[in-house]
């Protein structure tokens, strides 16, 4: 399936709306913010490094013609999020969309994972998502808004070198289901997006060895890495009225990647499974 590079959404779809985005200074969350703004929303992006969020906010405003402010803080410290929400309300008067996207990751076997290392990733990903929810939820109730947490597919299987992130993202999925159930009656929707391998992100650039990229791509059913816009289109849908009956879900945007985690190592995929010529089993 070729990449969808142009928006299929109405250009003013998000006009009058305000997004609050943790981790919006780069990668996937920057890309989602850009598309929300390109469709009319204003935004506040929140990240640890002040210079980075400030320059990202400037760039987003310039690129889209909507307004973005950068706010620095740490999702592990709820008081920094509470101050950021206050600043966002002072600036824009409302929050309609929240993205809990700040994340931490590194590759480490369980042997090399200290208690502090495990806790650090749980605190950034799981506690950080809780803190983001907790500090924005009153505003979302007022606007009958919507929250998206960025999850992953790592925890669907026993992914080596990622025990910490797998545990953290499983917690994110569980939390978002509970938010959907407890806040649905108050008009708030909550969902996760679980990205697969997305090109041009810190996660892939830093964590995926370059020599494995071609082999990995050939093992993905849709035969390519995803783009940041692939994730942004899903976020736009989930925030749009088209998703008004969608809550408590995980949208997996991975080209079918995680279904292949049980594939037979070394099998000539996809040729052996294409259905052309010989029976697949005889090619293995
Ligand atoms: C083992 C490690 C380690 C490594 C850090 N630690 N890196 N252990 N292997 N490679 C340990 C440290 O030794 C320490 O434990 C503990 O983790 C905390 O480390 P700090 O550096 O003090 O933490 P901090 O400064 O808060 O930084 C957090 C971080 C860092 C997660 C370690 O990498 C970070 O800030 N990352 C943010 C950006 C990021 O990772 N983005 C990518 C997200 S991608 P000890 O015991 O020594 O004190 C993503 C997508 C998932 O999430 C899907 C990917 C395919």
GROMACS .gro file of N, CA and C in nm, residues 64-189:
model
  378
   64UNK      N    1   0.265   2.621   0.932
   64UNK     CA    2   0.122   2.594   0.919
   64UNK      C    3   0.033   2.718   0.920
   65UNK      N    4   0.086   2.830   0.970
   65UNK     CA    5   0.003   2.951   0.980
   65UNK      C    6  -0.088   2.951   1.103
   66UNK      N    7  -0.091   2.843   1.179
   66UNK     CA    8  -0.162   2.842   1.307
   66UNK      C    9  -0.062   2.877   1.418
   67UNK      N   10  -0.112   2.889   1.543
   67UNK     CA   11  -0.022   2.933   1.651
   67UNK      C   12   0.019   2.816   1.740
   68UNK      N   13   0.149   2.809   1.771
   68UNK     CA   14   0.200   2.705   1.863
   68UNK      C   15   0.288   2.771   1.969
   69UNK      N   16   0.270   2.728   2.095
   69UNK     CA   17   0.364   2.773   2.199
   69UNK      C   18   0.441   2.651   2.250
   70UNK      N   19   0.568   2.673   2.287
   70UNK     CA   20   0.650   2.567   2.345
   70UNK      C   21   0.659   2.586   2.495
   71UNK      N   22   0.643   2.477   2.570
   71UNK     CA   23   0.651   2.486   2.717
   71UNK      C   24   0.743   2.374   2.764
   72UNK      N   25   0.841   2.410   2.851
   72UNK     CA   26   0.932   2.305   2.896
   72UNK      C   27   0.891   2.251   3.033
   73UNK      N   28   0.919   2.124   3.054
   73UNK     CA   29   0.887   2.057   3.179
   73UNK      C   30   0.914   1.908   3.163
   74UNK      N   31   0.883   1.832   3.266
   74UNK     CA   32   0.912   1.688   3.266
   74UNK      C   33   0.784   1.615   3.304
   75UNK      N   34   0.738   1.522   3.218
   75UNK     CA   35   0.610   1.454   3.245
   75UNK      C   36   0.612   1.374   3.376
   76UNK      N   37   0.735   1.348   3.428
   76UNK     CA   38   0.744   1.276   3.556
   76UNK      C   39   0.707   1.368   3.673
   77UNK      N   40   0.705   1.496   3.648
   77UNK     CA   41   0.675   1.594   3.755
   77UNK      C   42   0.542   1.661   3.722
   78UNK      N   43   0.437   1.620   3.792
   78UNK     CA   44   0.303   1.668   3.754
   78UNK      C   45   0.288   1.818   3.768
   79UNK      N   46   0.364   1.877   3.862
   79UNK     CA   47   0.349   2.022   3.880
   79UNK      C   48   0.394   2.098   3.756
   80UNK      N   49   0.489   2.041   3.680
   80UNK     CA   50   0.532   2.110   3.557
   80UNK      C   51   0.423   2.101   3.450
   81UNK      N   52   0.349   1.989   3.450
   81UNK     CA   53   0.237   1.975   3.355
   81UNK      C   54   0.122   2.068   3.395
   82UNK      N   55   0.095   2.075   3.525
   82UNK     CA   56  -0.015   2.163   3.570
   82UNK      C   57   0.013   2.308   3.532
   83UNK      N   58   0.139   2.349   3.547
   83UNK     CA   59   0.175   2.487   3.509
   83UNK      C   60   0.160   2.506   3.358
   84UNK      N   61   0.195   2.402   3.283
   84UNK     CA   62   0.185   2.412   3.136
   84UNK      C   63   0.039   2.421   3.091
   85UNK      N   64  -0.048   2.348   3.159
   85UNK     CA   65  -0.191   2.353   3.124
   85UNK      C   66  -0.244   2.493   3.154
   86UNK      N   67  -0.202   2.548   3.267
   86UNK     CA   68  -0.246   2.684   3.303
   86UNK      C   69  -0.201   2.784   3.195
   87UNK      N   70  -0.077   2.771   3.153
   87UNK     CA   71  -0.024   2.862   3.049
   87UNK      C   72  -0.100   2.845   2.918
   88UNK      N   73  -0.136   2.721   2.886
   88UNK     CA   74  -0.209   2.694   2.761
   88UNK      C   75  -0.348   2.759   2.766
   89UNK      N   76  -0.413   2.749   2.882
   89UNK     CA   77  -0.547   2.809   2.896
   89UNK      C   78  -0.537   2.961   2.889
   90UNK      N   79  -0.430   3.017   2.953
   90UNK     CA   80  -0.412   3.163   2.944
   90UNK      C   81  -0.394   3.206   2.800
   91UNK      N   82  -0.323   3.125   2.724
   91UNK     CA   83  -0.292   3.162   2.584
   91UNK      C   84  -0.411   3.139   2.491
   92UNK      N   85  -0.476   3.022   2.505
   92UNK     CA   86  -0.576   2.983   2.404
   92UNK      C   87  -0.719   2.968   2.460
   93UNK      N   88  -0.733   2.962   2.593
   93UNK     CA   89  -0.866   2.957   2.653
   93UNK      C   90  -0.932   2.822   2.663
   94UNK      N   91  -0.873   2.718   2.602
   94UNK     CA   92  -0.938   2.586   2.605
   94UNK      C   93  -0.838   2.478   2.563
   95UNK      N   94  -0.870   2.353   2.594
   95UNK     CA   95  -0.795   2.239   2.539
   95UNK      C   96  -0.898   2.136   2.491
   96UNK      N   97  -0.890   2.101   2.363
   96UNK     CA   98  -0.982   2.004   2.305
   96UNK      C   99  -0.918   1.867   2.286
   97UNK      N  100  -0.789   1.868   2.252
   97UNK     CA  101  -0.718   1.744   2.220
   97UNK      C  102  -0.592   1.733   2.305
   98UNK      N  103  -0.569   1.615   2.360
   98UNK     CA  104  -0.446   1.590   2.435
   98UNK      C  105  -0.376   1.469   2.372
   99UNK      N  106  -0.245   1.485   2.352
   99UNK     CA  107  -0.164   1.371   2.309
   99UNK      C  108  -0.059   1.345   2.416
  100UNK      N  109  -0.063   1.227   2.475
  100UNK     CA  110   0.039   1.185   2.571
  100UNK      C  111   0.143   1.106   2.493
  101UNK      N  112   0.250   1.177   2.453
  101UNK     CA  113   0.345   1.113   2.362
  101UNK      C  114   0.488   1.108   2.412
  102UNK      N  115   0.518   1.175   2.523
  102UNK     CA  116   0.657   1.173   2.571
  102UNK      C  117   0.696   1.031   2.608
  103UNK      N  118   0.813   0.988   2.564
  103UNK     CA  119   0.855   0.849   2.588
  103UNK      C  120   1.006   0.841   2.603
  104UNK      N  121   1.051   0.737   2.669
  104UNK     CA  122   1.194   0.712   2.682
  104UNK      C  123   1.224   0.569   2.643
  105UNK      N  124   1.337   0.549   2.579
  105UNK     CA  125   1.368   0.412   2.537
  105UNK      C  126   1.517   0.395   2.515
  106UNK      N  127   1.563   0.272   2.533
  106UNK     CA  128   1.697   0.228   2.494
  106UNK      C  129   1.690   0.077   2.486
  107UNK      N  130   1.785   0.019   2.412
  107UNK     CA  131   1.788  -0.126   2.401
  107UNK      C  132   1.869  -0.182   2.518
  108UNK      N  133   1.814  -0.274   2.593
  108UNK     CA  134   1.890  -0.336   2.702
  108UNK      C  135   1.831  -0.473   2.734
  109UNK      N  136   1.918  -0.576   2.745
  109UNK     CA  137   1.868  -0.706   2.789
  109UNK      C  138   1.833  -0.699   2.938
  110UNK      N  139   1.749  -0.790   2.984
  110UNK     CA  140   1.713  -0.789   3.127
  110UNK      C  141   1.839  -0.795   3.214
  111UNK      N  142   1.940  -0.869   3.167
  111UNK     CA  143   2.069  -0.877   3.239
  111UNK      C  144   2.130  -0.740   3.265
  112UNK      N  145   2.108  -0.648   3.169
  112UNK     CA  146   2.173  -0.517   3.177
  112UNK      C  147   2.080  -0.407   3.224
  113UNK      N  148   1.964  -0.447   3.278
  113UNK     CA  149   1.863  -0.348   3.314
  113UNK      C  150   1.860  -0.333   3.466
  114UNK      N  151   1.902  -0.217   3.516
  114UNK     CA  152   1.898  -0.196   3.661
  114UNK      C  153   1.755  -0.160   3.702
  115UNK      N  154   1.731  -0.166   3.832
  115UNK     CA  155   1.599  -0.129   3.884
  115UNK      C  156   1.569   0.017   3.848
  116UNK      N  157   1.671   0.100   3.854
  116UNK     CA  158   1.650   0.242   3.823
  116UNK      C  159   1.621   0.262   3.674
  117UNK      N  160   1.686   0.182   3.589
  117UNK     CA  161   1.662   0.193   3.445
  117UNK      C  162   1.517   0.156   3.412
  118UNK      N  163   1.472   0.045   3.470
  118UNK     CA  164   1.333  -0.001   3.450
  118UNK      C  165   1.236   0.107   3.499
  119UNK      N  166   1.263   0.157   3.619
  119UNK     CA  167   1.173   0.258   3.677
  119UNK      C  168   1.171   0.386   3.594
  120UNK      N  169   1.287   0.424   3.541
  120UNK     CA  170   1.295   0.548   3.463
  120UNK      C  171   1.199   0.543   3.344
  121UNK      N  172   1.198   0.432   3.272
  121UNK     CA  173   1.112   0.422   3.154
  121UNK      C  174   0.965   0.413   3.196
  122UNK      N  175   0.937   0.338   3.302
  122UNK     CA  176   0.797   0.335   3.352
  122UNK      C  177   0.751   0.474   3.394
  123UNK      N  178   0.843   0.549   3.455
  123UNK     CA  179   0.803   0.683   3.502
  123UNK      C  180   0.778   0.778   3.385
  124UNK      N  181   0.861   0.769   3.281
  124UNK     CA  182   0.839   0.859   3.166
  124UNK      C  183   0.712   0.817   3.091
  125UNK      N  184   0.701   0.688   3.060
  125UNK     CA  185   0.592   0.643   2.971
  125UNK      C  186   0.459   0.628   3.046
  126UNK      N  187   0.458   0.554   3.155
  126UNK     CA  188   0.329   0.520   3.218
  126UNK      C  189   0.285   0.629   3.316
  127UNK      N  190   0.373   0.663   3.410
  127UNK     CA  191   0.338   0.771   3.503
  127UNK      C  192   0.321   0.903   3.426
  128UNK      N  193   0.406   0.923   3.325
  128UNK     CA  194   0.397   1.045   3.243
  128UNK      C  195   0.262   1.054   3.172
  129UNK      N  196   0.212   0.941   3.124
  129UNK     CA  197   0.080   0.942   3.059
  129UNK      C  198  -0.029   0.971   3.162
  130UNK      N  199  -0.015   0.909   3.280
  130UNK     CA  200  -0.112   0.937   3.387
  130UNK      C  201  -0.111   1.086   3.424
  131UNK      N  202   0.010   1.141   3.442
  131UNK     CA  203   0.021   1.282   3.480
  131UNK      C  204  -0.038   1.374   3.373
  132UNK      N  205  -0.018   1.337   3.247
  132UNK     CA  206  -0.072   1.416   3.136
  132UNK      C  207  -0.224   1.412   3.139
  133UNK      N  208  -0.278   1.291   3.156
  133UNK     CA  209  -0.423   1.274   3.169
  133UNK      C  210  -0.476   1.357   3.288
  134UNK      N  211  -0.411   1.339   3.403
  134UNK     CA  212  -0.459   1.399   3.528
  134UNK      C  213  -0.461   1.552   3.520
  135UNK      N  214  -0.360   1.609   3.456
  135UNK     CA  215  -0.350   1.755   3.456
  135UNK      C  216  -0.436   1.820   3.347
  136UNK      N  217  -0.484   1.742   3.250
  136UNK     CA  218  -0.564   1.800   3.141
  136UNK      C  219  -0.711   1.761   3.145
  137UNK      N  220  -0.747   1.662   3.226
  137UNK     CA  221  -0.880   1.601   3.213
  137UNK      C  222  -0.994   1.701   3.244
  138UNK      N  223  -0.973   1.791   3.339
  138UNK     CA  224  -1.081   1.886   3.370
  138UNK      C  225  -1.111   1.974   3.248
  139UNK      N  226  -1.006   2.011   3.175
  139UNK     CA  227  -1.026   2.091   3.053
  139UNK      C  228  -1.097   2.009   2.946
  140UNK      N  229  -1.062   1.881   2.936
  140UNK     CA  230  -1.127   1.795   2.835
  140UNK      C  231  -1.274   1.774   2.867
  141UNK      N  232  -1.306   1.765   2.995
  141UNK     CA  233  -1.448   1.750   3.033
  141UNK      C  234  -1.525   1.874   2.989
  142UNK      N  235  -1.463   1.992   3.008
  142UNK     CA  236  -1.532   2.118   2.968
  142UNK      C  237  -1.561   2.122   2.819
  143UNK      N  238  -1.465   2.074   2.738
  143UNK     CA  239  -1.482   2.086   2.592
  143UNK      C  240  -1.539   1.957   2.530
  144UNK      N  241  -1.565   1.856   2.612
  144UNK     CA  242  -1.599   1.722   2.563
  144UNK      C  243  -1.493   1.679   2.459
  145UNK      N  244  -1.370   1.686   2.505
  145UNK     CA  245  -1.255   1.664   2.418
  145UNK      C  246  -1.212   1.518   2.412
  146UNK      N  247  -1.090   1.500   2.366
  146UNK     CA  248  -1.044   1.365   2.335
  146UNK      C  249  -0.894   1.352   2.363
  147UNK      N  250  -0.855   1.236   2.413
  147UNK     CA  251  -0.715   1.212   2.448
  147UNK      C  252  -0.662   1.093   2.368
  148UNK      N  253  -0.540   1.108   2.320
  148UNK     CA  254  -0.472   0.995   2.254
  148UNK      C  255  -0.339   0.972   2.326
  149UNK      N  256  -0.314   0.847   2.365
  149UNK     CA  257  -0.182   0.811   2.420
  149UNK      C  258  -0.107   0.733   2.312
  150UNK      N  259   0.023   0.761   2.301
  150UNK     CA  260   0.104   0.687   2.204
  150UNK      C  261   0.156   0.561   2.272
  151UNK      N  262   0.111   0.449   2.221
  151UNK     CA  263   0.150   0.320   2.278
  151UNK      C  264   0.254   0.254   2.186
  152UNK      N  265   0.252   0.121   2.179
  152UNK     CA  266   0.347   0.047   2.094
  152UNK      C  267   0.288  -0.092   2.073
  153UNK      N  268   0.357  -0.173   1.993
  153UNK     CA  269   0.311  -0.313   1.975
  153UNK      C  270   0.408  -0.411   2.043
  154UNK      N  271   0.514  -0.358   2.103
  154UNK     CA  272   0.620  -0.441   2.159
  154UNK      C  273   0.569  -0.544   2.260
  155UNK      N  274   0.470  -0.503   2.338
  155UNK     CA  275   0.424  -0.588   2.450
  155UNK      C  276   0.323  -0.694   2.407
  156UNK      N  277   0.291  -0.701   2.276
  156UNK     CA  278   0.200  -0.807   2.231
  156UNK      C  279   0.273  -0.942   2.228
  157UNK      N  280   0.407  -0.934   2.222
  157UNK     CA  281   0.488  -1.056   2.224
  157UNK      C  282   0.599  -1.034   2.328
  158UNK      N  283   0.684  -1.132   2.344
  158UNK     CA  284   0.793  -1.118   2.442
  158UNK      C  285   0.915  -1.056   2.376
  159UNK      N  286   0.908  -0.928   2.344
  159UNK     CA  287   1.013  -0.862   2.266
  159UNK      C  288   1.144  -0.851   2.346
  160UNK      N  289   1.253  -0.914   2.296
  160UNK     CA  290   1.379  -0.903   2.369
  160UNK      C  291   1.433  -0.759   2.367
  161UNK      N  292   1.510  -0.724   2.466
  161UNK     CA  293   1.576  -0.593   2.481
  161UNK      C  294   1.479  -0.479   2.510
  162UNK      N  295   1.349  -0.512   2.525
  162UNK     CA  296   1.248  -0.407   2.542
  162UNK      C  297   1.153  -0.437   2.657
  163UNK      N  298   1.200  -0.512   2.756
  163UNK     CA  299   1.112  -0.548   2.869
  163UNK      C  300   1.057  -0.424   2.938
  164UNK      N  301   1.143  -0.325   2.958
  164UNK     CA  302   1.103  -0.203   3.027
  164UNK      C  303   0.994  -0.129   2.950
  165UNK      N  304   1.016  -0.110   2.819
  165UNK     CA  305   0.917  -0.036   2.739
  165UNK      C  306   0.789  -0.118   2.724
  166UNK      N  307   0.804  -0.250   2.708
  166UNK     CA  308   0.685  -0.335   2.694
  166UNK      C  309   0.598  -0.324   2.818
  167UNK      N  310   0.659  -0.332   2.935
  167UNK     CA  311   0.582  -0.320   3.060
  167UNK      C  312   0.517  -0.183   3.069
  168UNK      N  313   0.592  -0.081   3.031
  168UNK     CA  314   0.540   0.056   3.041
  168UNK      C  315   0.422   0.078   2.947
  169UNK      N  316   0.432   0.029   2.824
  169UNK     CA  317   0.325   0.054   2.726
  169UNK      C  318   0.202  -0.033   2.756
  170UNK      N  319   0.222  -0.151   2.814
  170UNK     CA  320   0.106  -0.231   2.857
  170UNK      C  321   0.026  -0.153   2.961
  171UNK      N  322   0.099  -0.084   3.048
  171UNK     CA  323   0.033  -0.001   3.149
  171UNK      C  324  -0.043   0.115   3.085
  172UNK      N  325   0.015   0.172   2.981
  172UNK     CA  326  -0.053   0.283   2.911
  172UNK      C  327  -0.184   0.234   2.851
  173UNK      N  328  -0.181   0.118   2.785
  173UNK     CA  329  -0.305   0.063   2.725
  173UNK      C  330  -0.412   0.044   2.833
  174UNK      N  331  -0.371  -0.013   2.947
  174UNK     CA  332  -0.466  -0.041   3.055
  174UNK      C  333  -0.525   0.089   3.111
  175UNK      N  334  -0.439   0.187   3.129
  175UNK     CA  335  -0.486   0.317   3.182
  175UNK      C  336  -0.588   0.381   3.088
  176UNK      N  337  -0.559   0.378   2.960
  176UNK     CA  338  -0.648   0.446   2.864
  176UNK      C  339  -0.784   0.377   2.858
  177UNK      N  340  -0.786   0.245   2.870
  177UNK     CA  341  -0.916   0.175   2.875
  177UNK      C  342  -0.998   0.225   2.994
  178UNK      N  343  -0.933   0.240   3.108
  178UNK     CA  344  -1.005   0.286   3.228
  178UNK      C  345  -1.051   0.431   3.212
  179UNK      N  346  -0.968   0.515   3.150
  179UNK     CA  347  -1.009   0.655   3.126
  179UNK      C  348  -1.134   0.656   3.037
  180UNK      N  349  -1.133   0.572   2.934
  180UNK     CA  350  -1.248   0.567   2.842
  180UNK      C  351  -1.375   0.529   2.917
  181UNK      N  352  -1.364   0.433   3.007
  181UNK     CA  353  -1.482   0.384   3.079
  181UNK      C  354  -1.530   0.486   3.183
  182UNK      N  355  -1.435   0.546   3.257
  182UNK     CA  356  -1.477   0.638   3.363
  182UNK      C  357  -1.520   0.775   3.310
  183UNK      N  358  -1.461   0.818   3.199
  183UNK     CA  359  -1.491   0.953   3.148
  183UNK      C  360  -1.584   0.955   3.028
  184UNK      N  361  -1.615   0.838   2.970
  184UNK     CA  362  -1.712   0.835   2.860
  184UNK      C  363  -1.843   0.903   2.897
  185UNK      N  364  -1.898   0.874   3.014
  185UNK     CA  365  -2.024   0.939   3.053
  185UNK      C  366  -2.011   1.090   3.068
  186UNK      N  367  -1.886   1.139   3.083
  186UNK     CA  368  -1.867   1.285   3.092
  186UNK      C  369  -1.826   1.345   2.956
  187UNK      N  370  -1.838   1.263   2.851
  187UNK     CA  371  -1.821   1.315   2.714
  187UNK      C  372  -1.678   1.313   2.661
  188UNK      N  373  -1.585   1.249   2.735
  188UNK     CA  374  -1.445   1.246   2.689
  188UNK      C  375  -1.414   1.109   2.628
  189UNK      N  376  -1.350   1.112   2.510
  189UNK     CA  377  -1.304   0.987   2.450
  189UNK      C  378  -1.154   0.972   2.473
   0.00000   0.00000   0.00000
